[in-house]
PDB file of C-alpha atoms in Angstrom:
ATOM      1  CA  UNK A 436     123.384  35.187  77.838  1.00  0.00           C
ATOM      2  CA  UNK A 437     122.511  37.709  75.155  1.00  0.00           C
ATOM      3  CA  UNK A 438     118.936  38.390  74.108  1.00  0.00           C
ATOM      4  CA  UNK A 439     117.997  37.094  70.711  1.00  0.00           C
ATOM      5  CA  UNK A 440     116.593  39.873  68.551  1.00  0.00           C
ATOM      6  CA  UNK A 441     114.237  38.778  65.790  1.00  0.00           C
ATOM      7  CA  UNK A 442     112.713  40.606  62.863  1.00  0.00           C
ATOM      8  CA  UNK A 443     108.893  40.761  62.649  1.00  0.00           C
ATOM      9  CA  UNK A 444     106.083  42.382  60.784  1.00  0.00           C
ATOM     10  CA  UNK A 445     102.590  43.004  62.051  1.00  0.00           C
ATOM     11  CA  UNK A 446      99.498  43.944  60.134  1.00  0.00           C
ATOM     12  CA  UNK A 447      96.522  45.188  62.094  1.00  0.00           C
ATOM     13  CA  UNK A 448      93.131  46.408  60.949  1.00  0.00           C
ATOM     14  CA  UNK A 449      91.443  49.215  62.866  1.00  0.00           C
ATOM     15  CA  UNK A 450      87.659  49.692  62.764  1.00  0.00           C
ATOM     16  CA  UNK A 451      87.137  52.216  59.932  1.00  0.00           C
ATOM     17  CA  UNK A 452      83.916  53.487  61.514  1.00  0.00           C
ATOM     18  CA  UNK A 453      85.973  55.379  64.099  1.00  0.00           C
ATOM     19  CA  UNK A 454      86.735  59.042  63.446  1.00  0.00           C
ATOM     20  CA  UNK A 455      90.031  59.906  61.712  1.00  0.00           C
ATOM     21  CA  UNK A 456      91.391  61.176  65.050  1.00  0.00           C
ATOM     22  CA  UNK A 457      90.420  57.950  66.841  1.00  0.00           C
ATOM     23  CA  UNK A 458      91.993  55.797  64.103  1.00  0.00           C
ATOM     24  CA  UNK A 459      95.204  57.842  64.320  1.00  0.00           C
ATOM     25  CA  UNK A 460      95.234  57.519  68.133  1.00  0.00           C
ATOM     26  CA  UNK A 461      94.809  53.716  68.007  1.00  0.00           C
ATOM     27  CA  UNK A 462      97.547  53.353  65.366  1.00  0.00           C
ATOM     28  CA  UNK A 463      99.936  55.617  67.303  1.00  0.00           C
ATOM     29  CA  UNK A 464      99.251  53.741  70.543  1.00  0.00           C
ATOM     30  CA  UNK A 465     100.318  50.410  69.042  1.00  0.00           C
ATOM     31  CA  UNK A 466     103.281  51.887  67.153  1.00  0.00           C
ATOM     32  CA  UNK A 467     104.471  53.534  70.403  1.00  0.00           C
ATOM     33  CA  UNK A 468     104.117  50.184  72.241  1.00  0.00           C
ATOM     34  CA  UNK A 469     106.263  48.495  69.563  1.00  0.00           C
ATOM     35  CA  UNK A 470     108.877  51.300  69.782  1.00  0.00           C
ATOM     36  CA  UNK A 471     108.990  50.896  73.568  1.00  0.00           C
ATOM     37  CA  UNK A 472     109.697  47.154  73.278  1.00  0.00           C
ATOM     38  CA  UNK A 473     111.805  47.043  70.137  1.00  0.00           C
ATOM     39  CA  UNK A 474     112.984  48.940  67.085  1.00  0.00           C
ATOM     40  CA  UNK A 475     110.505  50.060  64.429  1.00  0.00           C
ATOM     41  CA  UNK A 476     112.027  49.686  60.969  1.00  0.00           C
ATOM     42  CA  UNK A 477     109.102  50.855  58.849  1.00  0.00           C
ATOM     43  CA  UNK A 478     105.474  51.939  59.276  1.00  0.00           C
ATOM     44  CA  UNK A 479     103.224  51.699  56.252  1.00  0.00           C
ATOM     45  CA  UNK A 480      99.656  52.932  56.670  1.00  0.00           C
ATOM     46  CA  UNK A 481      97.578  51.501  53.844  1.00  0.00           C
ATOM     47  CA  UNK A 482      94.535  53.472  54.944  1.00  0.00           C
ATOM     48  CA  UNK A 483      90.879  52.517  54.592  1.00  0.00           C
ATOM     49  CA  UNK A 484      90.278  49.475  52.434  1.00  0.00           C
ATOM     50  CA  UNK A 485      87.404  47.185  51.698  1.00  0.00           C
ATOM     51  CA  UNK A 486      87.653  43.915  53.631  1.00  0.00           C
ATOM     52  CA  UNK A 487      87.752  40.608  51.773  1.00  0.00           C
ATOM     53  CA  UNK A 488      84.774  39.519  53.873  1.00  0.00           C
ATOM     54  CA  UNK A 489      82.635  41.323  56.469  1.00  0.00           C
ATOM     55  CA  UNK A 490      83.930  41.305  60.048  1.00  0.00           C
ATOM     56  CA  UNK A 491      81.235  42.021  62.644  1.00  0.00           C
ATOM     57  CA  UNK A 492      78.976  43.270  59.810  1.00  0.00           C
ATOM     58  CA  UNK A 493      81.604  45.837  58.759  1.00  0.00           C
ATOM     59  CA  UNK A 494      82.998  46.010  55.240  1.00  0.00           C
ATOM     60  CA  UNK A 495      85.884  48.460  55.698  1.00  0.00           C
ATOM     61  CA  UNK A 496      88.982  48.593  57.852  1.00  0.00           C
ATOM     62  CA  UNK A 497      92.008  50.851  58.280  1.00  0.00           C
ATOM     63  CA  UNK A 498      95.164  48.834  57.607  1.00  0.00           C
ATOM     64  CA  UNK A 499      98.538  49.478  59.285  1.00  0.00           C
ATOM     65  CA  UNK A 500     101.694  47.459  58.523  1.00  0.00           C
ATOM     66  CA  UNK A 501     104.705  47.753  60.856  1.00  0.00           C
ATOM     67  CA  UNK A 502     108.122  46.104  60.392  1.00  0.00           C
ATOM     68  CA  UNK A 503     110.080  45.874  63.635  1.00  0.00           C
ATOM     69  CA  UNK A 504     112.760  44.058  65.597  1.00  0.00           C
ATOM     70  CA  UNK A 505     112.306  42.881  69.183  1.00  0.00           C
ATOM     71  CA  UNK A 506     113.168  40.051  71.514  1.00  0.00           C
ATOM     72  CA  UNK A 507     111.257  36.817  71.119  1.00  0.00           C
ATOM     73  CA  UNK A 508     108.865  37.426  74.048  1.00  0.00           C
ATOM     74  CA  UNK A 509     107.269  40.657  72.829  1.00  0.00           C
ATOM     75  CA  UNK A 510     105.128  39.434  69.851  1.00  0.00           C
ATOM     76  CA  UNK A 511     102.951  37.271  72.123  1.00  0.00           C
ATOM     77  CA  UNK A 512     102.300  40.302  74.356  1.00  0.00           C
ATOM     78  CA  UNK A 513     101.541  42.431  71.278  1.00  0.00           C
ATOM     79  CA  UNK A 514      99.046  39.849  69.992  1.00  0.00           C
ATOM     80  CA  UNK A 515      97.406  39.738  73.435  1.00  0.00           C
ATOM     81  CA  UNK A 516      96.995  43.539  73.416  1.00  0.00           C
ATOM     82  CA  UNK A 517      95.535  43.451  69.889  1.00  0.00           C
ATOM     83  CA  UNK A 518      93.006  40.820  70.974  1.00  0.00           C
ATOM     84  CA  UNK A 519      91.703  42.825  73.952  1.00  0.00           C
ATOM     85  CA  UNK A 520      91.363  46.137  72.073  1.00  0.00           C
ATOM     86  CA  UNK A 521      87.821  46.410  70.701  1.00  0.00           C
ATOM     87  CA  UNK A 522      88.959  48.802  67.931  1.00  0.00           C
ATOM     88  CA  UNK A 523      91.259  46.174  66.378  1.00  0.00           C
ATOM     89  CA  UNK A 524      89.255  44.031  63.958  1.00  0.00           C
ATOM     90  CA  UNK A 525      92.057  41.636  62.954  1.00  0.00           C
ATOM     91  CA  UNK A 526      95.791  41.385  63.517  1.00  0.00           C
ATOM     92  CA  UNK A 527      98.719  39.136  62.725  1.00  0.00           C
ATOM     93  CA  UNK A 528     102.369  39.095  63.772  1.00  0.00           C
ATOM     94  CA  UNK A 529     104.822  37.265  61.510  1.00  0.00           C
ATOM     95  CA  UNK A 530     108.448  36.431  62.317  1.00  0.00           C
ATOM     96  CA  UNK A 531     110.852  36.850  59.425  1.00  0.00           C
ATOM     97  CA  UNK A 532     113.438  34.167  58.853  1.00  0.00           C
ATOM     98  CA  UNK A 533     116.895  35.081  60.118  1.00  0.00           C
ATOM     99  CA  UNK A 534     119.303  36.063  57.389  1.00  0.00           C
ATOM    100  CA  UNK A 535     122.660  35.038  58.850  1.00  0.00           C
ATOM    101  CA  UNK A 536     125.866  35.695  56.961  1.00  0.00           C
ATOM    102  CA  UNK A 537     127.907  32.615  56.184  1.00  0.00           C
ATOM    103  CA  UNK A 538     131.236  32.652  58.008  1.00  0.00           C
TER     104      UNK A 538
END
């Protein structure tokens, strides 16, 4: 049975109060984890932005958007890792709809 590969995107917000080096290290850690478990299609660092509403009394976050492909089991593990990392303020993983060619 072949593994089903799905297309996803994740947006995560890193605590902007960290130093630039720490922010870069956190972003690279998660991007490397995605690369290890799938194929990264695009990384788009939006940088520091004002949050729509304060999170833990903080008004700014460092946004990173990653488009990737992986098997169906990995996104749940990725979300778990986001949730236990204290430097990640918010995160979301979205599965893109399959675009199958008509035969």
